[in-house]
């Protein structure tokens, strides 16, 4: 089928190209005739102008012969115009001759002859015009009347010949116009007829080719339509036969058969899926019934739970009411405790003042007696006085701790901030505490870095903190034990970490957070016995409390570390390099 289609299209294309070529040649020929015809019309106008100019020149010559005055410039102007128009006429005829030769118009004998005669007559006019101009020039320069008469007669003779030639040229031009008009009409008619014939034959050939192809394709298309109707009825039993199909239609038929096979396969799968869906629906129906039972059961349980929640909510509301009452009671007790704490502080201050006054008197007289101001005393009396002096010193120290704690707690002992040298501070603590550790045969050591950044704090208060921590380690470390004081700089937090480490009694984990409470002692209060530096002696329980308050006033932190009883302990505190503005 493809070969037949290409053959028909080839025949139609060749026919159209051939007719088009002939039509183009006829159109070119018609265009040439029209070009020559247009030039002939222009030539007619130029011939009329030539006649007018030569007649005007002759008229001026007759005026001269009759003795009338005339302007020489007019004769020269008429002759010049005649000469210009004659040159233009020769140019136009040369154009027509070129057009005629290029388009083989010489096959038309009459037109070809007229063009040749026209060219010859124009050439014949040139010598006549030359003689005419020469005589006119002689007429202008001659003064002899007889000679002028002879010149005028020659001018008239040459002018009449020129007029005769021009009349002949005009006659030939009229003939050419008539012949060109006839030929143009004939060519127009021929071109129109050829166009109509080409269109008619082309339409006939196209209709014949289309009809042939429609008839040829109808059989296969009808078979495809029948098969599609079967597919619409879900009948996939009969595929199309390839051997009865045209070669070009076979790929389409093969694809159509594949579609049929695929539809058969899908129909089978759909049936299987329908069975599976029916089974699934039955299973889902059973599950639905089971779920409904479970939902009803769960709903009952939720109702019961909701009732229990409501009951608990009522209980919680009652409990909340009780908590509010207890909160108010605690607030009242807290207020009362704060009042008692204020009264306690005032009592401590008053007792401290009242005790300190007689203690100063007792201490003064004791020192006088020991110094022999009232005479020499027996050794036993001196020993008693020395015991009294040590007791007075311990009591004085207790009073100082109570006073310091009271001042720190009420924030009356405000820090006096300044830049300090840590190495110098540690040397002072080491030198002051070494005397005490030597009495107990304890080894006091320092572990310091070569240099520290400057830190802003109250040197006296930090010195008191270090002394309290060292004395605490001395008390709870046996003789010949090690005590180490150290400091390190933490760059990330911009802090100095101070530490006092000992190898003494240690602290249980449950007691670590309570050691800094005021008046708190780790051991049983019944085992309490006073002392300053003796092993396992106890003080007022305010030393670490004072340490905690002072460090917190410097925006620092205090903490204790111990692995357990008799495994030593480490007390540390941190101080920022610069305290907060609120503190300063």
XYZ file of C-alpha atoms in Angstrom:
584
model
C 0.000 0.000 0.000
C 2.846 2.374 0.793
C 4.349 1.798 -2.686
C 1.025 2.548 -4.375
C 0.606 5.697 -2.319
C 4.114 6.934 -3.182
C 3.570 6.163 -6.894
C 0.305 8.125 -7.009
C 1.890 11.059 -5.194
C 4.881 10.974 -7.597
C 2.612 11.063 -10.687
C 0.625 13.955 -9.230
C 3.825 15.843 -8.349
C 5.327 15.388 -11.860
C 2.105 16.550 -13.477
C 1.911 19.635 -11.258
C 5.591 20.499 -11.846
C 5.230 20.135 -15.653
C 2.087 22.228 -15.839
C 3.660 24.751 -13.510
C 6.754 25.059 -15.735
C 4.598 25.612 -18.876
C 2.456 28.081 -16.997
C 5.533 30.003 -15.801
C 6.847 30.248 -19.402
C 3.486 31.554 -20.657
C 3.311 34.032 -17.801
C 6.840 35.266 -18.633
C 5.834 35.639 -22.278
C 2.709 37.534 -21.245
C 4.789 39.790 -18.988
C 7.139 40.522 -21.936
C 4.212 41.486 -24.159
C 2.893 43.747 -21.446
C 6.308 45.386 -20.997
C 6.629 46.076 -24.740
C 3.031 47.325 -24.854
C 3.734 49.773 -22.004
C 6.872 51.009 -23.822
C 4.861 51.429 -27.059
C 2.345 53.594 -25.246
C 5.221 55.724 -23.920
C 6.711 55.794 -27.462
C 3.373 57.147 -28.817
C 3.604 60.013 -26.331
C 7.245 60.723 -27.316
C 6.340 60.614 -31.057
C 3.614 63.172 -30.424
C 6.150 65.381 -28.601
C 8.627 64.984 -31.524
C 5.959 66.034 -34.007
C 5.030 69.025 -31.895
C 8.676 70.164 -31.610
C 9.459 69.777 -35.355
C 6.255 71.529 -36.369
C 7.057 74.352 -33.949
C 10.560 74.699 -35.467
C 9.098 74.776 -39.002
C 6.613 77.401 -37.864
C 9.448 79.595 -36.607
C 11.271 79.135 -39.930
C 8.164 80.222 -41.885
C 7.932 83.294 -39.651
C 11.516 84.159 -40.532
C 10.850 83.717 -44.225
C 7.873 86.079 -44.095
C 10.012 88.682 -42.410
C 8.394 88.553 -39.009
C 10.458 88.876 -35.876
C 11.065 85.698 -33.872
C 13.249 84.504 -31.081
C 16.206 82.340 -32.089
C 16.165 80.686 -28.655
C 12.744 79.199 -29.389
C 14.000 77.416 -32.515
C 17.049 76.119 -30.593
C 14.851 74.983 -27.686
C 12.466 73.110 -30.024
C 15.358 71.414 -31.858
C 17.025 70.480 -28.533
C 13.760 68.988 -27.205
C 13.337 67.128 -30.495
C 16.871 65.732 -30.232
C 16.347 64.649 -26.589
C 13.037 62.942 -27.344
C 14.566 61.221 -30.364
C 17.376 59.776 -28.203
C 14.819 58.607 -25.626
C 12.760 57.052 -28.474
C 15.819 55.154 -29.704
C 16.490 53.927 -26.161
C 12.923 52.661 -25.731
C 12.962 50.832 -29.058
C 16.295 49.273 -28.108
C 14.690 48.045 -24.854
C 11.770 46.493 -26.770
C 14.191 44.810 -29.150
C 16.137 43.340 -26.185
C 12.945 42.109 -24.542
C 11.775 40.580 -27.800
C 15.069 38.767 -28.316
C 15.321 37.513 -24.726
C 11.823 36.010 -24.777
C 11.858 34.634 -28.378
C 9.189 37.101 -29.519
C 10.792 37.074 -33.001
C 8.627 34.031 -33.538
C 5.898 36.674 -34.127
C 6.934 37.960 -37.584
C 4.850 41.154 -37.724
C 6.132 42.493 -34.403
C 9.688 41.559 -35.269
C 9.492 43.336 -38.646
C 7.921 46.462 -37.183
C 10.679 46.689 -34.543
C 13.320 46.381 -37.256
C 11.668 49.072 -39.486
C 11.287 51.357 -36.475
C 14.967 51.025 -35.600
C 15.933 51.781 -39.259
C 13.728 54.872 -39.501
C 15.175 56.285 -36.276
C 18.652 55.812 -37.722
C 17.559 57.591 -40.957
C 16.343 60.601 -39.005
C 19.782 61.213 -37.408
C 21.525 62.635 -40.613
C 18.440 64.682 -41.518
C 18.417 66.184 -38.054
C 22.147 66.940 -38.335
C 21.673 68.837 -41.645
C 18.648 70.598 -40.182
C 20.677 71.843 -37.215
C 23.571 72.953 -39.447
C 21.257 75.016 -41.677
C 19.615 76.588 -38.649
C 23.066 77.611 -37.369
C 23.987 79.037 -40.791
C 20.733 80.971 -40.864
C 21.589 82.618 -37.564
C 25.059 83.746 -38.770
C 24.379 84.694 -42.453
C 23.676 88.294 -43.441
C 23.119 87.698 -47.177
C 19.428 87.714 -48.059
C 19.780 85.425 -51.078
C 21.856 82.956 -49.203
C 19.377 83.072 -46.293
C 16.555 82.288 -48.752
C 18.415 79.226 -49.974
C 19.149 78.131 -46.371
C 15.475 78.507 -45.411
C 14.420 76.368 -48.389
C 16.935 73.676 -47.338
C 15.629 73.856 -43.763
C 12.050 73.449 -45.008
C 13.113 70.513 -47.195
C 14.915 68.706 -44.397
C 12.109 69.511 -41.965
C 9.487 68.078 -44.323
C 11.566 64.897 -44.705
C 11.843 64.593 -40.928
C 8.075 65.096 -40.633
C 7.517 62.421 -43.281
C 9.737 59.980 -41.386
C 8.019 60.770 -38.137
C 4.609 60.137 -39.713
C 5.854 56.762 -40.908
C 7.218 55.952 -37.451
C 3.877 56.948 -35.983
C 2.111 54.656 -38.436
C 4.393 51.721 -37.537
C 3.891 52.393 -33.825
C 0.103 52.287 -34.239
C 0.375 48.961 -36.036
C 2.568 47.545 -33.235
C 0.103 48.714 -30.598
C -2.728 46.886 -32.350
C -0.658 43.719 -32.808
C 0.623 43.775 -29.202
C -2.880 44.268 -27.890
C -4.111 41.280 -29.887
C -1.180 39.093 -28.755
C -1.600 40.149 -25.117
C -5.270 39.209 -25.168
C -4.418 35.850 -26.732
C -1.756 35.145 -24.067
C -4.121 36.163 -21.253
C -6.708 33.742 -22.588
C -4.096 30.979 -22.984
C -2.807 31.438 -19.441
C -6.310 31.416 -17.981
C -7.237 28.300 -19.926
C -4.022 26.589 -18.839
C -4.639 27.462 -15.169
C -8.185 26.134 -15.349
C -7.021 22.970 -17.128
C -4.246 22.416 -14.584
C -6.622 22.836 -11.650
C -9.291 20.608 -13.174
C -6.847 17.814 -14.058
C -5.118 18.102 -10.653
C -8.443 17.853 -8.816
C -9.475 14.862 -10.939
C -6.166 13.063 -10.321
C -6.307 13.833 -6.569
C -9.884 12.595 -6.302
C -8.926 9.430 -8.168
C -5.956 8.793 -5.831
C -8.046 9.471 -2.688
C -10.852 7.250 -3.920
C -8.393 4.487 -4.671
C -6.782 4.741 -1.246
C -10.165 4.873 0.518
C -11.361 1.791 -1.278
C -8.085 0.037 -0.570
C -8.110 0.892 3.121
C -11.782 0.326 3.727
C -11.472 -3.449 4.054
C -8.875 -3.368 6.844
C -10.653 -0.495 8.604
C -13.981 -2.371 8.488
C -12.301 -5.396 10.054
C -10.795 -3.212 12.794
C -14.213 -1.633 13.467
C -15.831 -5.056 13.725
C -13.153 -6.222 16.153
C -13.548 -3.046 18.251
C -17.308 -3.685 18.429
C -16.525 -7.199 19.704
C -14.184 -5.696 22.303
C -16.974 -3.368 23.388
C -19.074 -6.481 24.028
C -16.195 -8.096 26.047
C -15.606 -10.675 23.313
C -11.847 -11.372 23.080
C -12.107 -14.753 21.337
C -11.123 -13.925 17.744
C -7.940 -11.942 17.000
C -7.356 -10.375 13.558
C -5.583 -12.514 10.898
C -2.260 -11.014 9.808
C -2.142 -12.862 6.463
C -5.324 -11.078 5.270
C -3.957 -7.661 6.167
C -1.993 -5.237 4.007
C 1.762 -5.000 4.696
C 1.530 -1.452 6.044
C -1.396 -2.321 8.328
C 0.234 -5.405 9.829
C 2.102 -3.560 12.674
C -1.197 -1.921 13.663
C -3.036 -5.267 13.540
C -0.248 -6.970 15.529
C -0.430 -4.250 18.189
C -4.221 -4.592 18.241
C -3.890 -8.370 18.767
C -1.447 -7.733 21.635
C -4.010 -5.427 23.205
C -6.617 -8.207 22.907
C -4.264 -10.690 24.597
C -3.509 -8.161 27.361
C -7.227 -7.548 27.864
C -7.805 -11.303 28.105
C -5.082 -11.549 30.739
C -6.462 -8.588 32.665
C -9.994 -10.000 32.502
C -8.720 -13.225 34.047
C -6.865 -11.280 36.746
C -9.942 -9.166 37.435
C -12.024 -12.293 37.959
C -9.412 -13.653 40.345
C -9.259 -10.303 42.135
C -13.053 -10.248 42.371
C -12.973 -13.638 44.083
C -10.286 -12.420 46.480
C -12.273 -9.229 47.173
C -15.414 -11.260 47.947
C -13.430 -13.419 50.348
C -11.891 -10.300 51.921
C -15.306 -8.695 52.283
C -16.592 -11.796 54.075
C -13.547 -11.736 56.368
C -13.972 -7.998 56.997
C -17.626 -8.572 57.849
C -16.589 -11.098 60.483
C -13.950 -8.693 61.794
C -16.556 -5.926 61.845
C -18.828 -7.958 64.070
C -15.896 -8.817 66.347
C -14.811 -5.187 66.494
C -18.311 -4.046 67.341
C -18.325 -6.434 70.280
C -14.922 -5.171 71.362
C -16.031 -1.552 70.959
C -19.073 -2.145 73.120
C -16.896 -3.853 75.713
C -14.326 -1.065 75.537
C -17.066 1.542 75.839
C -18.260 -0.075 79.051
C -14.699 -0.097 80.357
C -14.241 3.556 79.403
C -17.475 4.472 81.168
C -16.247 2.702 84.288
C -12.841 4.424 83.948
C -14.554 7.776 83.476
C -16.518 7.225 86.691
C -13.283 6.348 88.489
C -11.608 9.466 87.044
C -14.492 11.610 88.288
C -14.165 10.003 91.706
C -10.409 10.629 91.719
C -10.999 14.168 90.564
C -13.298 14.779 93.500
C -10.684 13.295 95.819
C -8.003 15.479 94.198
C -10.151 18.553 94.694
C -10.539 17.629 98.341
C -6.796 16.980 98.587
C -6.102 20.303 96.833
C -8.289 22.052 99.370
C -6.371 20.343 102.157
C -3.071 21.337 100.507
C -4.236 24.934 100.342
C -5.058 24.808 104.032
C -1.681 23.209 104.772
C 0.034 25.807 102.567
C -1.559 28.615 104.492
C -0.575 26.878 107.722
C 3.025 26.466 106.477
C 3.129 30.108 105.425
C 2.012 31.096 108.881
C 4.619 28.800 110.440
C 7.279 30.102 108.055
C 6.380 33.642 109.046
C 6.647 32.607 112.688
C 9.990 30.905 112.034
C 11.304 34.037 110.342
C 10.226 36.020 113.356
C 11.925 33.483 115.681
C 15.036 33.552 113.465
C 15.096 37.329 113.774
C 14.662 37.030 117.512
C 17.448 34.370 117.556
C 19.820 36.676 115.682
C 19.001 39.543 117.987
C 19.484 37.264 121.011
C 22.840 36.029 119.636
C 23.989 39.583 119.134
C 22.825 40.602 122.575
C 24.345 37.498 124.192
C 27.552 38.006 122.270
C 27.744 41.572 123.500
C 26.826 40.701 127.073
C 29.269 37.765 127.212
C 32.085 39.569 125.424
C 32.147 42.436 127.978
C 32.870 40.317 131.096
C 35.092 38.028 129.030
C 37.330 40.967 128.186
C 37.586 41.758 131.914
C 38.292 38.124 132.856
C 40.857 37.758 130.077
C 42.557 40.985 131.126
C 42.890 40.030 134.781
C 44.015 36.510 133.848
C 46.832 37.921 131.735
C 47.774 40.259 134.613
C 47.918 37.380 137.088
C 49.980 35.251 134.655
C 52.278 38.191 134.125
C 53.011 38.508 137.883
C 51.508 41.948 138.260
C 50.013 40.959 141.629
C 52.955 38.976 142.884
C 54.328 35.552 142.333
C 51.754 32.774 142.368
C 52.180 29.091 143.096
C 52.682 26.746 140.083
C 49.310 25.102 140.606
C 47.599 28.507 140.513
C 49.511 29.341 137.325
C 48.388 26.107 135.695
C 44.838 26.897 136.596
C 45.189 30.372 135.101
C 46.661 28.924 131.892
C 43.674 26.593 131.562
C 41.410 29.560 132.154
C 43.254 31.528 129.440
C 42.849 28.725 126.855
C 39.166 28.405 127.708
C 38.743 32.162 127.435
C 40.450 32.142 123.988
C 38.198 29.327 122.778
C 35.128 31.133 124.026
C 36.344 34.346 122.371
C 36.777 32.477 119.081
C 33.254 31.065 119.387
C 31.891 34.555 119.970
C 33.796 35.874 116.922
C 32.349 33.087 114.728
C 28.854 33.793 115.972
C 29.284 37.490 115.332
C 30.796 36.928 111.848
C 27.992 34.553 110.852
C 25.388 37.024 112.062
C 27.013 39.822 110.064
C 27.317 37.692 106.905
C 23.786 36.326 107.157
C 22.329 39.825 107.466
C 24.688 41.059 104.731
C 26.221 43.631 107.084
C 29.713 42.321 106.390
C 29.938 43.570 102.817
C 33.020 42.665 100.717
C 35.622 45.313 100.039
C 36.542 44.432 96.440
C 40.031 44.934 95.041
C 42.522 43.108 92.822
C 44.526 40.527 94.779
C 47.530 38.299 94.143
C 46.538 34.658 94.641
C 50.102 33.470 95.238
C 50.550 36.108 97.963
C 47.237 35.122 99.574
C 48.260 31.442 99.636
C 51.661 32.269 101.139
C 49.971 34.155 104.018
C 47.575 31.247 104.680
C 50.431 28.741 104.479
C 52.654 30.658 106.881
C 49.869 31.237 109.420
C 48.592 27.647 109.360
C 51.985 25.894 109.255
C 52.527 26.641 112.990
C 49.324 24.763 113.832
C 50.001 21.795 111.490
C 53.528 21.422 112.932
C 52.037 20.990 116.407
C 50.001 18.073 115.015
C 52.919 16.747 112.905
C 50.770 17.256 109.808
C 52.236 18.017 106.361
C 50.773 21.205 104.860
C 51.506 21.621 101.108
C 50.737 24.158 98.379
C 50.077 23.311 94.687
C 50.020 26.524 92.712
C 50.454 27.560 89.093
C 53.312 29.927 88.168
C 50.855 32.761 87.594
C 47.162 33.563 87.730
C 45.027 36.267 86.176
C 44.079 39.100 88.452
C 40.933 38.463 90.475
C 38.694 41.042 92.146
C 37.501 40.074 95.642
C 37.722 40.949 99.356
C 41.181 39.664 100.384
C 40.377 39.510 104.120
C 37.167 37.557 103.651
C 38.762 35.061 101.195
C 41.671 34.700 103.639
C 39.093 33.894 106.372
C 37.471 31.299 104.043
C 40.813 29.561 103.399
C 41.722 29.592 107.139
C 38.321 28.100 108.120
C 38.722 25.299 105.525
C 42.305 24.522 106.599
C 41.359 24.461 110.341
C 38.431 22.178 109.464
C 40.853 19.750 107.733
C 43.291 19.965 110.690
C 40.529 19.013 113.153
C 39.253 16.010 111.184
C 42.637 14.645 110.045
C 44.840 12.465 112.260
C 48.419 13.355 113.160
C 51.069 12.887 110.453
C 48.452 13.234 107.678
C 48.662 15.399 104.537
C 46.749 18.617 103.860
C 47.031 20.261 100.425
C 45.852 23.726 99.426
C 45.658 24.500 95.694
C 44.139 26.814 93.091
C 43.599 26.462 89.322
C 42.336 28.775 86.593
C 39.362 27.659 84.451
C 39.613 29.572 81.161
C 36.222 28.478 79.797
C 34.246 29.732 82.821
C 36.673 32.555 83.735
C 36.876 31.320 87.344
C 39.509 30.433 89.948
C 38.875 27.114 91.716
C 40.276 27.003 95.323
C 40.610 23.598 97.047
C 41.663 22.220 100.474
C 42.253 18.449 100.382
C 42.975 16.195 103.361
C 43.438 12.459 104.055
C 41.344 12.457 107.204
C 38.044 11.022 108.375
C 36.074 11.683 105.167
C 32.332 12.260 104.837
C 29.465 9.976 103.932
C 27.596 10.779 100.716
C 24.347 11.563 102.546
C 26.122 14.203 104.671
C 27.873 16.094 101.820
C 25.019 18.534 101.161
C 24.472 19.312 104.861
C 27.986 20.125 106.029
C 27.596 23.837 105.298
C 24.414 24.241 107.352
C 24.840 26.506 110.394
C 25.402 24.765 113.803
C 25.482 21.379 112.032
C 27.933 18.629 113.076
C 28.367 15.300 111.308
C 28.992 13.318 114.524
C 26.523 12.811 117.338
C 26.082 15.971 119.401
C 26.506 13.868 122.578
C 30.073 13.122 121.489
C 30.825 16.823 121.100
C 33.895 18.153 122.898
C 35.407 21.562 122.450
C 38.811 22.185 121.044
C 40.745 24.313 118.575
C 43.091 22.040 116.686
C 42.792 18.711 118.471
C 41.869 15.708 116.358
C 38.090 15.193 116.052
C 37.420 18.282 118.185
C 34.390 20.411 117.310
C 33.560 24.058 117.278
C 30.292 25.935 116.911
C 29.395 24.443 113.534
C 29.525 27.895 111.925
C 32.883 27.718 110.126
C 31.582 26.173 106.864
C 28.357 28.198 107.075
C 30.444 31.390 107.164
C 32.504 30.071 104.229
C 29.340 29.429 102.180
C 27.870 32.901 102.878
C 31.122 34.728 102.034
C 31.642 32.801 98.772
C 28.024 33.356 97.679
C 28.438 37.088 98.366
C 31.294 36.900 95.797
C 28.973 35.154 93.232
C 30.810 31.882 93.813
C 29.891 28.309 94.744
C 31.027 25.915 97.521
C 30.981 22.111 97.341
C 32.461 19.133 99.201
C 33.730 15.821 97.787
C 34.579 12.567 99.572
C 34.865 8.908 98.597
C 33.523 7.856 102.035
C 34.581 7.499 105.657
C 38.347 7.492 106.288
C 39.022 8.224 102.589
C 39.687 11.924 102.976
C 37.673 14.872 101.743
C 38.093 17.926 99.512
C 36.410 21.276 100.072
C 36.372 23.590 97.035
C 34.932 26.929 96.095
C 34.921 28.953 92.876
C 35.240 32.709 92.416
C 34.672 34.602 89.151
C 37.466 36.898 88.031
C 35.044 39.805 88.222
C 31.922 39.795 90.455
C 28.530 40.957 89.162
C 27.755 44.652 89.222
C 24.931 44.029 91.698
C 27.479 42.571 94.136
C 29.964 45.392 93.728
